[in-house]
Amino acid sequence: VQLQASGGGLVQPGGSLRLSCVVSGRTITNDYMAWFRQAPGKEREFVAFIGWNTYYADSVKGRFAASRDNAKNTVYLQMNSLKPEDTAVYYCAIKASGVLYSATAYNDWGQGTQVTVSS
């Protein structure tokens, strides 16, 4: 299984980005997936979960929107009203078992895409 994340970049505060994660090697129709992020010197943290419902970290609720297109085997993360504290490498992952907001619940990870929010 391979997960390819893309769409990151440099954006000014208040700007928007849309991340994509294309999965190959398996069909994600019945998979639960998530976005995590990791800033320098910090632990990987939960951002959004995409299952039958979506769940978000409090820090991004109301600004980020996660979605999926099973026909394209792809999940997305629309990020609006970006803040400097959103700067991190963003990862997509496929859930195995466990608590949905814990990185240990996920077995398959993409390589990450860098998001930098700065003026």
Short mmCIF file of C-alpha atoms in Angstrom, two decimals:
data_model
loop_
_atom_site.label_atom_id
_atom_site.label_comp_id
_atom_site.label_asym_id
_atom_site.label_seq_id
_atom_site.Cartn_x
_atom_site.Cartn_y
_atom_site.Cartn_z
CA VAL A 1 0.00 0.00 0.00
CA GLN A 2 1.25 3.47 -0.87
CA LEU A 3 -0.15 6.81 0.21
CA GLN A 4 0.97 9.87 -1.71
CA ALA A 5 0.20 13.22 -0.09
CA SER A 6 0.49 16.46 -2.03
CA GLY A 7 -0.73 20.03 -2.08
CA GLY A 8 1.42 21.57 0.62
CA GLY A 9 3.31 24.80 0.23
CA LEU A 10 3.96 28.26 1.57
CA VAL A 11 0.89 30.37 2.30
CA GLN A 12 0.26 33.62 4.13
CA PRO A 13 -1.77 33.71 7.33
CA GLY A 14 -5.46 33.64 6.49
CA GLY A 15 -4.84 31.77 3.28
CA SER A 16 -6.03 28.36 2.11
CA LEU A 17 -4.57 25.12 0.87
CA ARG A 18 -6.08 21.82 -0.24
CA LEU A 19 -4.14 18.66 0.50
CA SER A 20 -4.72 15.42 -1.39
CA CYS A 21 -3.75 11.87 -0.50
CA VAL A 22 -3.93 9.26 -3.23
CA VAL A 23 -3.87 5.64 -2.11
CA SER A 24 -2.60 2.86 -4.33
CA GLY A 25 -2.41 -0.86 -3.69
CA ARG A 26 -5.79 -1.15 -2.01
CA THR A 27 -9.32 0.21 -2.28
CA ILE A 28 -10.17 2.63 0.49
CA THR A 29 -13.95 2.29 0.22
CA ASN A 30 -14.23 0.54 3.57
CA ASP A 31 -11.22 2.16 5.21
CA TYR A 32 -11.19 4.72 7.95
CA MET A 33 -8.58 7.36 7.25
CA ALA A 34 -7.10 10.36 8.98
CA TRP A 35 -4.85 13.35 8.66
CA PHE A 36 -2.13 14.02 11.20
CA ARG A 37 0.54 16.69 11.37
CA GLN A 38 3.94 17.06 12.95
CA ALA A 39 5.69 20.32 13.64
CA PRO A 40 9.46 20.48 14.29
CA GLY A 41 10.29 19.26 17.78
CA LYS A 42 6.73 18.16 18.46
CA GLU A 43 4.88 14.87 18.47
CA ARG A 44 2.64 13.87 15.61
CA GLU A 45 -0.86 15.12 16.36
CA PHE A 46 -4.33 14.27 15.14
CA VAL A 47 -6.00 16.67 12.71
CA ALA A 48 -9.03 14.99 11.14
CA PHE A 49 -10.70 11.59 10.83
CA ILE A 50 -12.68 10.49 7.78
CA GLY A 51 -14.96 7.55 8.31
CA TRP A 52 -18.74 7.41 8.05
CA ASN A 53 -18.46 10.71 9.92
CA THR A 54 -15.70 13.25 10.20
CA TYR A 55 -14.05 14.36 13.40
CA TYR A 56 -11.61 17.19 13.94
CA ALA A 57 -9.09 18.34 16.46
CA ASP A 58 -10.37 21.36 18.38
CA SER A 59 -7.51 23.44 17.00
CA VAL A 60 -8.76 23.09 13.41
CA LYS A 61 -12.52 22.75 13.89
CA GLY A 62 -14.40 25.24 11.77
CA ARG A 63 -11.36 25.95 9.58
CA PHE A 64 -10.47 22.56 8.09
CA ALA A 65 -12.70 20.16 6.18
CA ALA A 66 -11.79 16.55 5.40
CA SER A 67 -13.45 14.59 2.64
CA ARG A 68 -12.99 11.53 0.48
CA ASP A 69 -13.61 10.41 -3.08
CA ASN A 70 -13.70 6.63 -3.07
CA ALA A 71 -13.90 6.49 -6.86
CA LYS A 72 -10.51 8.23 -6.99
CA ASN A 73 -9.14 6.39 -3.93
CA THR A 74 -8.31 9.81 -2.53
CA VAL A 75 -8.88 11.78 0.64
CA TYR A 76 -8.63 15.55 0.93
CA LEU A 77 -8.03 18.17 3.56
CA GLN A 78 -9.30 21.65 2.78
CA MET A 79 -7.54 24.11 5.06
CA ASN A 80 -8.88 27.65 5.39
CA SER A 81 -8.00 30.60 7.60
CA LEU A 82 -4.53 29.16 8.07
CA LYS A 83 -2.45 30.28 11.03
CA PRO A 84 1.31 30.17 11.62
CA GLU A 85 0.71 27.45 14.21
CA ASP A 86 -0.66 25.22 11.44
CA THR A 87 2.87 24.97 10.04
CA ALA A 88 3.83 21.29 9.99
CA VAL A 89 4.33 18.25 7.81
CA TYR A 90 0.89 16.80 7.12
CA TYR A 91 0.42 13.04 6.83
CA CYS A 92 -2.46 10.88 5.70
CA ALA A 93 -2.94 7.43 7.19
CA ILE A 94 -5.14 4.36 7.07
CA LYS A 95 -6.62 3.23 10.37
CA ALA A 96 -5.92 -0.27 11.67
CA SER A 97 -7.41 -0.43 15.15
CA GLY A 98 -7.49 1.66 18.27
CA VAL A 99 -8.43 5.16 19.27
CA LEU A 100 -9.09 7.27 16.18
CA TYR A 101 -7.09 10.30 17.36
CA SER A 102 -4.02 8.27 18.30
CA ALA A 103 -1.23 7.80 15.76
CA THR A 104 -0.68 4.28 17.10
CA ALA A 105 -4.04 3.25 15.63
CA TYR A 106 -2.74 3.70 12.08
CA ASN A 107 -0.49 1.29 10.20
CA ASP A 108 -0.09 2.80 6.75
CA TRP A 109 1.27 6.32 6.34
CA GLY A 110 2.08 8.63 3.47
CA GLN A 111 5.38 10.47 3.18
CA GLY A 112 3.94 13.80 4.26
CA THR A 113 3.61 17.19 2.64
CA GLN A 114 5.02 20.39 4.13
CA VAL A 115 2.67 23.24 4.96
CA THR A 116 4.25 26.53 5.97
CA VAL A 117 2.12 29.47 7.05
CA SER A 118 4.15 32.64 7.17
CA SER A 119 4.06 36.23 6.03
#
